[in-house]
Tab-separated table of C-alpha atoms in Angstrom:
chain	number	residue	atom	x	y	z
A	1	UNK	CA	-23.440	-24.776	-22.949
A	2	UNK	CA	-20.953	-23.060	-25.038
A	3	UNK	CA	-19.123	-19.634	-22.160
A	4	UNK	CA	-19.966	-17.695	-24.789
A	5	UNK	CA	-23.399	-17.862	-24.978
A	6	UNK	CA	-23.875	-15.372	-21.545
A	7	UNK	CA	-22.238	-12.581	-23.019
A	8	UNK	CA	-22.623	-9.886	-20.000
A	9	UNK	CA	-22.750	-7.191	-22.891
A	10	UNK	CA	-25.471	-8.458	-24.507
A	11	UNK	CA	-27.387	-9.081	-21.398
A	12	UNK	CA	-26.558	-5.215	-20.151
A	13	UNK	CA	-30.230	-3.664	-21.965
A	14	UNK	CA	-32.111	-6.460	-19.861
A	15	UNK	CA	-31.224	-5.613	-15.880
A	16	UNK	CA	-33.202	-6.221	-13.208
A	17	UNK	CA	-34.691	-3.673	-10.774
A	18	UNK	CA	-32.953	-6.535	-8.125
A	19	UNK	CA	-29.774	-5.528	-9.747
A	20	UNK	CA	-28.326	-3.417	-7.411
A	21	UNK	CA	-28.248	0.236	-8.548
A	22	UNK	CA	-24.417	0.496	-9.267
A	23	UNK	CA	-24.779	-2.502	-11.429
A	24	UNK	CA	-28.149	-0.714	-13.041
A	25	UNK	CA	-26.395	2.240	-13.872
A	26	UNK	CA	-23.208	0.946	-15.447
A	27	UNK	CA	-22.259	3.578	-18.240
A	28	UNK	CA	-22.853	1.952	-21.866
A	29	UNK	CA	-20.328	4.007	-23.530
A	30	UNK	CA	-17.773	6.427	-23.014
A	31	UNK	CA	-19.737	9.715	-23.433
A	32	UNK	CA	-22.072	8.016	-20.374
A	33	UNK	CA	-18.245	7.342	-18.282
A	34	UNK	CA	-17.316	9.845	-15.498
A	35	UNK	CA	-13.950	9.947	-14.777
A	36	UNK	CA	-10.084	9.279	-15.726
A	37	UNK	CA	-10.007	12.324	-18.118
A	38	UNK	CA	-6.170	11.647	-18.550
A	39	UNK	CA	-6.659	8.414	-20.076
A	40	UNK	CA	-10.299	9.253	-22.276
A	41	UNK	CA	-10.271	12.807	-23.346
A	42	UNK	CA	-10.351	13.022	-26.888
A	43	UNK	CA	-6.908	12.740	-27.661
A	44	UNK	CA	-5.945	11.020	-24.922
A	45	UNK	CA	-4.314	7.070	-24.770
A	46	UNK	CA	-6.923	4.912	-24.051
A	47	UNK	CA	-9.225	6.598	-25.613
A	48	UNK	CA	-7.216	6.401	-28.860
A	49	UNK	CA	-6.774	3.084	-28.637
A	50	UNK	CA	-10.073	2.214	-27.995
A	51	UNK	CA	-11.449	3.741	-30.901
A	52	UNK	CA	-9.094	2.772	-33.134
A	53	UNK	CA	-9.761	-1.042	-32.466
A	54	UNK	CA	-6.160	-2.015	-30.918
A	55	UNK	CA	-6.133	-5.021	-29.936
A	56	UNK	CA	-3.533	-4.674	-27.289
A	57	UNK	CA	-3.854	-6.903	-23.893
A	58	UNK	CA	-4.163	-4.283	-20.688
A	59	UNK	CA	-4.450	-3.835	-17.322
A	60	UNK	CA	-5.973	-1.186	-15.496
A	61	UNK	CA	-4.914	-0.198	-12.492
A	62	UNK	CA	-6.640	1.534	-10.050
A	63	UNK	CA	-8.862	1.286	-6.431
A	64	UNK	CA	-12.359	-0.415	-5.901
A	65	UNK	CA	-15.157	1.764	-7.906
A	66	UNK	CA	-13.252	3.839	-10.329
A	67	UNK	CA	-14.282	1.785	-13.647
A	68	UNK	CA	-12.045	-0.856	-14.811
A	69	UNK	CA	-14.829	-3.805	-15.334
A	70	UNK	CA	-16.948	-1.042	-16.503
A	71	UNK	CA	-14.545	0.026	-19.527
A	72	UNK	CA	-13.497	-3.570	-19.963
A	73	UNK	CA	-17.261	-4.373	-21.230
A	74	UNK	CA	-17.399	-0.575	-23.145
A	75	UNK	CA	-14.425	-1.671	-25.333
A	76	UNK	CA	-16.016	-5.180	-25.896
A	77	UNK	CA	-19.073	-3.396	-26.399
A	78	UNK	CA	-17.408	-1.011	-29.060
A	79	UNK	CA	-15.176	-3.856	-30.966
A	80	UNK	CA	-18.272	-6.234	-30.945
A	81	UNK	CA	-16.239	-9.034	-29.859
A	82	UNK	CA	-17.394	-11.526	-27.381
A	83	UNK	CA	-16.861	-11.115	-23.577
A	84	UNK	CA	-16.181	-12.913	-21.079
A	85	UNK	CA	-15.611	-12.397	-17.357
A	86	UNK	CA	-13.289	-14.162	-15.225
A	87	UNK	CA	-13.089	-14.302	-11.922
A	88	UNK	CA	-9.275	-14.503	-10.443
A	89	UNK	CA	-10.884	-15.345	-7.010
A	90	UNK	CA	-13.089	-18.395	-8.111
A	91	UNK	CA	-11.377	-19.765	-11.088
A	92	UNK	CA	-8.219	-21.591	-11.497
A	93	UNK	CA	-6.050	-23.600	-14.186
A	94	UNK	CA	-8.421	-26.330	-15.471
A	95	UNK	CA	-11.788	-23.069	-15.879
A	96	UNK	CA	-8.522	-21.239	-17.698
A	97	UNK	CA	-7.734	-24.111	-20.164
A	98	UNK	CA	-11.352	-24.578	-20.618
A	99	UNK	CA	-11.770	-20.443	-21.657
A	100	UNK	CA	-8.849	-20.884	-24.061
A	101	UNK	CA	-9.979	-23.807	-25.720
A	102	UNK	CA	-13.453	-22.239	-26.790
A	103	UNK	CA	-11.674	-18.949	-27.423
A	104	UNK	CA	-9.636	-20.669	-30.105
A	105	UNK	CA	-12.589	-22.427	-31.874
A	106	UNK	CA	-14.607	-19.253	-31.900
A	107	UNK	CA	-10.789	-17.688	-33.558
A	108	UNK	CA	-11.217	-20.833	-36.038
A	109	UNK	CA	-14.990	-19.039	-37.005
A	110	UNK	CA	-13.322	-15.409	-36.947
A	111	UNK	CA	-14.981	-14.154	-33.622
A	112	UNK	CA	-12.909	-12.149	-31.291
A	113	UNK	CA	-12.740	-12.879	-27.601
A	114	UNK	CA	-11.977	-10.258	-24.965
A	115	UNK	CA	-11.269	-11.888	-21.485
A	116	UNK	CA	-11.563	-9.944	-18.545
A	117	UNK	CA	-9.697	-11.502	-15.445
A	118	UNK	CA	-10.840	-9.198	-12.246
A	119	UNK	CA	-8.786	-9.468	-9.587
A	120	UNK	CA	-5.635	-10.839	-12.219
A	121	UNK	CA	-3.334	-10.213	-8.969
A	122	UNK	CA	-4.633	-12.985	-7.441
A	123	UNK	CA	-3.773	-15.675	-9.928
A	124	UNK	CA	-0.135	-17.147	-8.924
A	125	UNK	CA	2.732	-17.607	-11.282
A	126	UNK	CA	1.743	-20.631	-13.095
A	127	UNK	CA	-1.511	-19.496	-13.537
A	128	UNK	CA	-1.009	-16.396	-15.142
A	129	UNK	CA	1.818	-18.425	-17.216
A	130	UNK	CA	-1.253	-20.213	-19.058
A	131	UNK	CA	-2.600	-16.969	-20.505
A	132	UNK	CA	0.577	-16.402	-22.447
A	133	UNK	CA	0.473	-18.520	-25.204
A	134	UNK	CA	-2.794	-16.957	-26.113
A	135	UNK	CA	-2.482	-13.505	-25.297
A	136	UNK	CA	0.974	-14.003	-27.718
A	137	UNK	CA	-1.024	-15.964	-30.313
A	138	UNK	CA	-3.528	-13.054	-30.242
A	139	UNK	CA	-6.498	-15.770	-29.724
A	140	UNK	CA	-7.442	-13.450	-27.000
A	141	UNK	CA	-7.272	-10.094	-25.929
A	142	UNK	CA	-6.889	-9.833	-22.197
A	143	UNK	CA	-7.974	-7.201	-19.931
A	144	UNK	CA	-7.017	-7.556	-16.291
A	145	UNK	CA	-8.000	-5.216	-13.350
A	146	UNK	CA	-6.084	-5.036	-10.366
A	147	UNK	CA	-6.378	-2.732	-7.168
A	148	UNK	CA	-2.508	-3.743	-7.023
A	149	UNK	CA	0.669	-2.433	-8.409
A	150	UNK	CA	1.350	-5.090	-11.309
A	151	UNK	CA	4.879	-4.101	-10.999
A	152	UNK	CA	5.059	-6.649	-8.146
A	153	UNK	CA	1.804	-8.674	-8.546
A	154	UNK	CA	1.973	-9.901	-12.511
A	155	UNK	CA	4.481	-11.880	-13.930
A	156	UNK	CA	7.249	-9.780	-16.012
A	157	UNK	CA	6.474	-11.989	-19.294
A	158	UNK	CA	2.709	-11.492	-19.240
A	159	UNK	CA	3.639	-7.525	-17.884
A	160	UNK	CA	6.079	-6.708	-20.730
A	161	UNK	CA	2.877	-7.960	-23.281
A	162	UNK	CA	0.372	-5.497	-22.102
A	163	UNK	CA	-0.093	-1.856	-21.686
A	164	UNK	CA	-1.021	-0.719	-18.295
A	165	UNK	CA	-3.484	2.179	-17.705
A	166	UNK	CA	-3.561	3.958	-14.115
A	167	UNK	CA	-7.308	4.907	-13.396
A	168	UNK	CA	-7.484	7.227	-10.320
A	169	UNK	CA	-10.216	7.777	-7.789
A	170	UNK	CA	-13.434	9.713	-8.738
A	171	UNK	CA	-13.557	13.171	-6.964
A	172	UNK	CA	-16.196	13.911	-5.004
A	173	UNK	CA	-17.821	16.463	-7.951
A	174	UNK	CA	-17.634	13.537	-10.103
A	175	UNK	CA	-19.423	11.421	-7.539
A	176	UNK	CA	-22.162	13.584	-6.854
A	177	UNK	CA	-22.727	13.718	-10.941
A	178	UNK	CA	-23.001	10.220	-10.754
A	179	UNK	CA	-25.568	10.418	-7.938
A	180	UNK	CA	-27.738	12.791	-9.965
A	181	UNK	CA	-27.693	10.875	-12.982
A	182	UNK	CA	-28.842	7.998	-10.613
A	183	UNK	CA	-31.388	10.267	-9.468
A	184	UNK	CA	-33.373	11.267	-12.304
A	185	UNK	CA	-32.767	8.051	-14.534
A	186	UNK	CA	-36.372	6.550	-15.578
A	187	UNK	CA	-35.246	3.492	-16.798
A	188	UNK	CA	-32.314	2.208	-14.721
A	189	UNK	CA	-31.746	4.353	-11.649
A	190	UNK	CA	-34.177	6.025	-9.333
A	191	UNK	CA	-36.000	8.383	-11.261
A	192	UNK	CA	-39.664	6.794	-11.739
A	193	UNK	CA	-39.796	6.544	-7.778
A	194	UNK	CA	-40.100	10.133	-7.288
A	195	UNK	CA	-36.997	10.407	-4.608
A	196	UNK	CA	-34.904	13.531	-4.562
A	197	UNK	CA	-32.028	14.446	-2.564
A	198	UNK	CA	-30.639	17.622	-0.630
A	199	UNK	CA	-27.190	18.367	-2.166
A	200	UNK	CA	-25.949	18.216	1.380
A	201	UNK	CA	-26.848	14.570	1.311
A	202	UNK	CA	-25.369	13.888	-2.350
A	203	UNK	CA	-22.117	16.404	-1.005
A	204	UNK	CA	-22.093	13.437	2.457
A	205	UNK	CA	-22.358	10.175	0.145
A	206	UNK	CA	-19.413	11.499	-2.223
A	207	UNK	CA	-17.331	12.396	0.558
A	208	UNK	CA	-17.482	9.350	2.667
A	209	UNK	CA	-17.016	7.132	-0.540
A	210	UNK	CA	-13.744	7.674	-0.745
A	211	UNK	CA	-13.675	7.955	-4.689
A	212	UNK	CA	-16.098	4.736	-4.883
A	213	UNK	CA	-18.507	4.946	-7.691
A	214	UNK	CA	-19.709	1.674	-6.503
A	215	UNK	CA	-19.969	2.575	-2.852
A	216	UNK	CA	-21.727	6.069	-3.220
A	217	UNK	CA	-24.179	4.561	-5.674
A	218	UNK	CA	-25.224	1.603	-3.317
A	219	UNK	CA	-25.232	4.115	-0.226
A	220	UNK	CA	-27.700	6.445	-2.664
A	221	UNK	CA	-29.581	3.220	-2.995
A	222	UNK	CA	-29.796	2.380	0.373
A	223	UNK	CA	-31.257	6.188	1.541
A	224	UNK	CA	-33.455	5.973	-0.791
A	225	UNK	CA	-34.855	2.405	0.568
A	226	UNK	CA	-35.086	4.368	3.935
A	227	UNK	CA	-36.896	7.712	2.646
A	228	UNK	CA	-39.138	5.165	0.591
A	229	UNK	CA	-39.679	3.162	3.931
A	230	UNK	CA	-41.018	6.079	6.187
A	231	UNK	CA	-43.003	7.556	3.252
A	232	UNK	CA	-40.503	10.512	2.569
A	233	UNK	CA	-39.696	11.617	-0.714
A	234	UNK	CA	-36.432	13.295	0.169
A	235	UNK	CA	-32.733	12.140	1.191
A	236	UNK	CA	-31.823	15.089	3.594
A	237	UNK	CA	-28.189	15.063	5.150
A	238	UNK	CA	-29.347	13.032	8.240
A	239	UNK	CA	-30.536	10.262	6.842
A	240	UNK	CA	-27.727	10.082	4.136
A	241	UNK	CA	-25.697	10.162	6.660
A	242	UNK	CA	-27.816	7.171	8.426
A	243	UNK	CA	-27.371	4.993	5.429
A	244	UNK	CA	-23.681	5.280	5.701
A	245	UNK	CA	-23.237	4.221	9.138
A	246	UNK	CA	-19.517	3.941	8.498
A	247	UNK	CA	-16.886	5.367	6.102
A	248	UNK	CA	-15.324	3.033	3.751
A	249	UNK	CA	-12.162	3.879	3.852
A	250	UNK	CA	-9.622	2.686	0.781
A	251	UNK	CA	-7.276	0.237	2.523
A	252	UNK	CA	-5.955	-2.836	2.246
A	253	UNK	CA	-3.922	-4.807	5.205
A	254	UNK	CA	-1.862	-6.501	2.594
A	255	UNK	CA	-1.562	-4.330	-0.560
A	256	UNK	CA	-0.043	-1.313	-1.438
A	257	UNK	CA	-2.272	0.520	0.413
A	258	UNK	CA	-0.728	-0.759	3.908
A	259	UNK	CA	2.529	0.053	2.495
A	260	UNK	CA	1.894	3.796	1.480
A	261	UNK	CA	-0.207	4.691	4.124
A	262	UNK	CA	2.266	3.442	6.697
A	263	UNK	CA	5.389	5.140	4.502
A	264	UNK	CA	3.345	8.187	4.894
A	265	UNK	CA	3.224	7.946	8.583
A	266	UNK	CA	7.015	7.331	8.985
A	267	UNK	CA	7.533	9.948	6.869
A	268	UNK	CA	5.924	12.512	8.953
A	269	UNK	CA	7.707	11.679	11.987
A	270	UNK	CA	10.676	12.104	10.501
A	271	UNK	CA	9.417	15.259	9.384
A	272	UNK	CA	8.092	16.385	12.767
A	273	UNK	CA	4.539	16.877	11.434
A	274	UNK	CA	2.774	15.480	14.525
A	275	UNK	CA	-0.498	16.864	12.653
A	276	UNK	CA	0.068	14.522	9.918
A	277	UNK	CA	1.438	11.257	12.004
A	278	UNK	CA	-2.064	11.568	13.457
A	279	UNK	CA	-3.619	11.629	10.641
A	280	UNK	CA	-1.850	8.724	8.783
A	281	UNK	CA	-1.513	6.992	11.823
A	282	UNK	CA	-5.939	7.347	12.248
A	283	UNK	CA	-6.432	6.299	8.878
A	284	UNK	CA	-4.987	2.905	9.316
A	285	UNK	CA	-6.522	2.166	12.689
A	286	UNK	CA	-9.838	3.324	11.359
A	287	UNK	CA	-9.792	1.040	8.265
A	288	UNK	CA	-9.045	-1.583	10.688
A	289	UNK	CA	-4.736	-2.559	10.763
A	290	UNK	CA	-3.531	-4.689	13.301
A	291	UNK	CA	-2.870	-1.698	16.289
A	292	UNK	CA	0.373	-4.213	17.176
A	293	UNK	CA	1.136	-3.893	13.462
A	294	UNK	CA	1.188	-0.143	13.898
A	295	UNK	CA	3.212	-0.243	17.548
A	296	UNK	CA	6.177	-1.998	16.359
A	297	UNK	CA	6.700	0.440	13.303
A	298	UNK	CA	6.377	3.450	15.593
A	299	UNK	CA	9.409	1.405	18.244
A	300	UNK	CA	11.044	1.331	14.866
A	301	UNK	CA	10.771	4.749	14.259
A	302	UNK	CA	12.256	5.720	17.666
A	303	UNK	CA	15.503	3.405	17.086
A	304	UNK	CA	15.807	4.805	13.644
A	305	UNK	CA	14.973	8.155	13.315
A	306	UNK	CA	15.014	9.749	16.774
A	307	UNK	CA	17.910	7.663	18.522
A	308	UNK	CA	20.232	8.632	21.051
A	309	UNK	CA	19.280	12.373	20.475
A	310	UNK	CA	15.965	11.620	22.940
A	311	UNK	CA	16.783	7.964	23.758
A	312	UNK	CA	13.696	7.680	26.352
A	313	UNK	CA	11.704	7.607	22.718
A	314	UNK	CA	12.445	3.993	22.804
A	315	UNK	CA	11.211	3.228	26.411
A	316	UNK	CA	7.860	5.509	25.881
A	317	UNK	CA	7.483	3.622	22.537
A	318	UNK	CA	7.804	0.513	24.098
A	319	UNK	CA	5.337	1.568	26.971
A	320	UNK	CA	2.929	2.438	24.039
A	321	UNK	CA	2.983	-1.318	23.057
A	322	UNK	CA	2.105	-2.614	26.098
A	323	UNK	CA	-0.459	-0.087	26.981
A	324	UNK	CA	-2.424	-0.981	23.380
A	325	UNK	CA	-1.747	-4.942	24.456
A	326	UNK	CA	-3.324	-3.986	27.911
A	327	UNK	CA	-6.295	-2.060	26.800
A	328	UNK	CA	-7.245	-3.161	23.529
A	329	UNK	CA	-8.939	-1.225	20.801
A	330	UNK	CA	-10.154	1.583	21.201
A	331	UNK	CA	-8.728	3.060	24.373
A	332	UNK	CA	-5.136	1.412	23.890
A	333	UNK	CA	-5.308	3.507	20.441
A	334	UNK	CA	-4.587	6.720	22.739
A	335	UNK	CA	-1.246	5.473	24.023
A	336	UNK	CA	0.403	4.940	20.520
A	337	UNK	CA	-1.494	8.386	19.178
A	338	UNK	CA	0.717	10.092	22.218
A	339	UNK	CA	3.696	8.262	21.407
A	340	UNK	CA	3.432	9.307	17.793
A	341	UNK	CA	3.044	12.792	18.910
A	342	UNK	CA	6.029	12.382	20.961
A	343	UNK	CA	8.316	11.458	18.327
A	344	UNK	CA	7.338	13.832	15.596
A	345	UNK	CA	8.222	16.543	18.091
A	346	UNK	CA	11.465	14.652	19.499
A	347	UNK	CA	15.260	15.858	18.307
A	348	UNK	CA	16.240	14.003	15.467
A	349	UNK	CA	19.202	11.987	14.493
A	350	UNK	CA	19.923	9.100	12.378
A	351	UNK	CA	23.430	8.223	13.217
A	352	UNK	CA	23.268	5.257	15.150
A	353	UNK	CA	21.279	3.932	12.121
A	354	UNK	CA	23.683	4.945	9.800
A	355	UNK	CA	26.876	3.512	11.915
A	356	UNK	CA	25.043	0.430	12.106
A	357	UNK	CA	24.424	0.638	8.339
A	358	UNK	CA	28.300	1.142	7.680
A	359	UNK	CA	29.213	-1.649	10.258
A	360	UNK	CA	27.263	-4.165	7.929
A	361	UNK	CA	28.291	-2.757	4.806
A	362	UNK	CA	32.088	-3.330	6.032
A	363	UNK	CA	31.329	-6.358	7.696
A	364	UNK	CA	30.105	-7.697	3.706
A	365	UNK	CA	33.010	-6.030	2.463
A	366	UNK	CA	36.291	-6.681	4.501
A	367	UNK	CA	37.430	-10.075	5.504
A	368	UNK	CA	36.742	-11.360	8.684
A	369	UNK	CA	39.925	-10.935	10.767
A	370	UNK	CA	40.455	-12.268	13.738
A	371	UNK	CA	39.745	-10.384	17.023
A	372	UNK	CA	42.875	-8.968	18.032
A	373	UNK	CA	45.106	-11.129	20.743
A	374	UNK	CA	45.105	-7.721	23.706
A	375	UNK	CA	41.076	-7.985	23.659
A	376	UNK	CA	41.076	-12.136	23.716
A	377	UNK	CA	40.570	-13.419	27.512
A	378	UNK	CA	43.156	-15.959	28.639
A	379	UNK	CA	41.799	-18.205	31.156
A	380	UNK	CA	44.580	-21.244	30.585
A	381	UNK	CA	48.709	-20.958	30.473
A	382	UNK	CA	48.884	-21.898	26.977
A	383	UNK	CA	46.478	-18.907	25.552
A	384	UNK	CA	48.884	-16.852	27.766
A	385	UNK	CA	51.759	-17.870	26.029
A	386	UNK	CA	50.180	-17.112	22.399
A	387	UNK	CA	50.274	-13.824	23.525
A	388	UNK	CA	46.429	-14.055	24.345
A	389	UNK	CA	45.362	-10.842	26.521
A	390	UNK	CA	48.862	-9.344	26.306
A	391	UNK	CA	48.980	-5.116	26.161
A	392	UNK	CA	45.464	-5.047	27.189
A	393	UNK	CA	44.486	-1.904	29.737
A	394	UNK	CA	41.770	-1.956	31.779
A	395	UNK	CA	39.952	1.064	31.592
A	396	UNK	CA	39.219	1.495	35.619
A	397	UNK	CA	42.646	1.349	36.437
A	398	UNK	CA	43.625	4.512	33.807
A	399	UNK	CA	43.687	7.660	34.399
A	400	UNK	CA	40.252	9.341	32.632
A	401	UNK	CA	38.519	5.411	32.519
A	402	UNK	CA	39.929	5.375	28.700
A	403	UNK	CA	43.162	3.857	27.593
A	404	UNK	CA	44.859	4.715	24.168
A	405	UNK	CA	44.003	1.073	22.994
A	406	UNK	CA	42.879	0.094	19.509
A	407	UNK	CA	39.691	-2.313	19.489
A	408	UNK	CA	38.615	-2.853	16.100
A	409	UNK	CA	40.374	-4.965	13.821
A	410	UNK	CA	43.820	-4.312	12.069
A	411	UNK	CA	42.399	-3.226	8.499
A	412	UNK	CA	39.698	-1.209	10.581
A	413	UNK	CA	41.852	0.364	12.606
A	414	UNK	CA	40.983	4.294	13.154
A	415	UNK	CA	37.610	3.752	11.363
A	416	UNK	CA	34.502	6.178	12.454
A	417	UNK	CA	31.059	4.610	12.598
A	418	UNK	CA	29.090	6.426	15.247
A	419	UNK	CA	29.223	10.321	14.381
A	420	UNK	CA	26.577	11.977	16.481
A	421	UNK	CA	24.559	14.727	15.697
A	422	UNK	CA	24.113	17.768	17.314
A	423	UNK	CA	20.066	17.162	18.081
A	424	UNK	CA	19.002	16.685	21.783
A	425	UNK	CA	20.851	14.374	24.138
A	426	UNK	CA	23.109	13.452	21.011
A	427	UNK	CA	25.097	16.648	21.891
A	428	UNK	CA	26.210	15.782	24.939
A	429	UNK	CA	27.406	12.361	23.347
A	430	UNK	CA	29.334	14.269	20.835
A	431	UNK	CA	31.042	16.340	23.612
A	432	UNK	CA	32.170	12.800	25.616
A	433	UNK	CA	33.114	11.248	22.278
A	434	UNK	CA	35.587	14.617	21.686
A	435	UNK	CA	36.493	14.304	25.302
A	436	UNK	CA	37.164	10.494	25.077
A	437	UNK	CA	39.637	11.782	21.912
A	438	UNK	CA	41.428	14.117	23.796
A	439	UNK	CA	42.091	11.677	26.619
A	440	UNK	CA	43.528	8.783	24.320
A	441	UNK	CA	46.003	11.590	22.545
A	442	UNK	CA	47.301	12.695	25.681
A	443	UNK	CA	48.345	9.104	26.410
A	444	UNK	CA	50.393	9.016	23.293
């Protein structure tokens, strides 16, 4: 059986009432899609392209439920070319030759073949190398979807040969328009059951789907299963709200999700917004991070951006840890929500991590002398003969504990690393570092 002989365009008029209702009420065309206005406006890119037939490879870009397989079969739909969908979790080199092959005997007959590869960032290097050839040869026309930035999941050769489109999350008006159309559509959504909904209950779905089309439509689908169940004929608030059970939250542990939801989170300590550390910090519990994951970026946070200006950040930190270890979730959750709290509202001061910075930056730079011979211990008469130990002071036995003694290297000599701030306890270090100064020059 030839993979072209299941086109899923084709098949679109025929869907079952089993289908579930997202599926059912796939738009057909453009004027039926809701959403990414920036990219299918009249005028706009995608749309442009679309209509005028390019036959450009893409990706779109974008999270779970805002459209991407959905305009992947429109365009296929609008260039009549065949389509077929590929799977980046299930399929792997030998299912890729095999789509190739019959995409360049159906070329040979003049049909065009639009692949769609969901999920492209999963495919590693070598498999995404085997699309190439085609997508260069123009046998195919690929169209990959990816919840991930393809700046660091596709390969720069099969990148640099497509355009990428950025689709962005449905707002919750657009949602709820979705929902209605669901609603009162006869033929593929809801309408010939007779269920209606309060627009509290449509207003609850949108806002706990989290810009998922998908998600609000199968949550719709669900409350109306329920209302159908107990002989109502209405979704009201409550039991929208029962369908739901839980908010999907958009997040994922290893994508760029993680990374930008855990940026924003540093980012508000350091900006002592202890409103908004909560926040970013609840988000990623609630969608279900690893809490350790969480405790050893906020002990980060306390070495990096708070420092010696309130150095018992480190210690509460630290305490935090072991407190989520002890407890577990959700009660340990408390301990590194306070310690969060703590260090948005801590002084600030970055300039132990900045000394340290320089001290590896020179370390890279400069060559690596040898420690100088008054520091070097000289446990044996020949090392006392080199010279080993000789001029050294100890500090205890000097007037002020601090001799006038140089301890960095020759070419480093003088050189400033640690410049504290005047935050917090920092400025009491600044006032013993001036004092420690003034000691050394009196020595002179």
């Amino acid at each position: 059986m030839s993979l072209f002989d299941a086109s899923p365009v084709a098949k679109a008029a025929g869907v079952s009432r089993q289908t579930p209702l997202a599926e059912r009420m796939r738009p057909r065309t453009l004027d039926e899609y809701v959403g990414q206005e920036h990219l299918l406006a009249p005028g706009k890119p995608l749309r442009l392209a679309i209509e005028g037939d390019d036959p450009t490879s893409m990706i779109f870009w974008g999270p779970p439920g805002t459209g991407k397989t959905t305009l992947a079969k429109i365009i296929a739909h609008m260039t009549q070319a065949s389509f077929i969908e590929f799977s980046a979790v299930l399929s792997g080199i030998k299912e890729i030759k095999q789509v190739m092959a019959e995409a360049e005997k159906a070329a040979g007959y003049g049909s065009r073949t639009i692949l769609f590869v969901d999920e492209i960032h999963r495919f590693n290097k070598a498999q995404q190398d085997a699309f190439l050839p085609y997508v260069e040869r123009g046998t195919i026309r690929l169209i990959g979807a990816t919840t991930e930035n393809p700046s660091f999941e596709i390969i720069a050769a099969l990148l640099s040969r497509c355009r990428v489109y950025t689709l962005q999350p449905l707002t919750e008006e657009q949602i709820v328009s979705l929902l209605v159309r669901a609603l009162h559509d006869s033929e593929r959504g809801l309408g010939a059951s007779g269920i209606d909904a309060d627009d509290e209950a449509l207003a609850t779905i949108a806002a706990y789907a989290s810009g998922d089309a998908r998600n609000a439509l199968n949550a719709l689908d669900v409350a109306a299963k329920l209302a159908q169940g107990r002989g109502e004929k209405r979704i009201t608030k409550t039991l929208a709200a029962e369908a739901l059970q839980r908010r999907v939250l958009l997040y994922d542990k290893q994508g760029e999700q993680h990374y930008d939801i855990i940026s924003a989170l540093h980012k508000s300590v350091r900006n002592s917004d202890p409103d908004a550390a909560l926040y970013w910090m609840g988000r990623m519990l609630e969608a279900g991070e690893d809490p350790m994951y969480v405790a050893r970026r906020v002990v980060r946070m306390a070495v990096e951006d708070i420092g010696l200006a309130a150095p018992e950040a480190l210690n509460l930190c630290l305490s935090a840890k072991d407190a989520m270890h002890f407890l577990g979730h959700p009660e340990g959750e408390l301990a590194l929500a306070q310690a969060v709290v703590y260090l948005a509202l801590a002084p600030k001061s970055n300039a132990v991590y900045t000394a340290y910075g320089a001290v590896q930056a020179d370390i890279e730079a400069t060559a690596a002398e040898p420690v100088p011979l008054h520091l070097r211990n000289a446990p044996t008469k020949l090392m006392k003969e080199l010279d080993y130990a000789k001029g050294y002071q100890y500090a205890h036995d000097v007037e002020g504990k601090v001799a006038d003694m140089e301890c960095l290297p020759h070419s480093l000599a003088g050189r400033r690393y640690y410049l504290p701030t005047g935050e917090g306890r920092e400025k009491l270090l600044a006032q013993r570092m001036d004092e420690i100064a003034r000691i050394k020059k009196s020595k002179r």
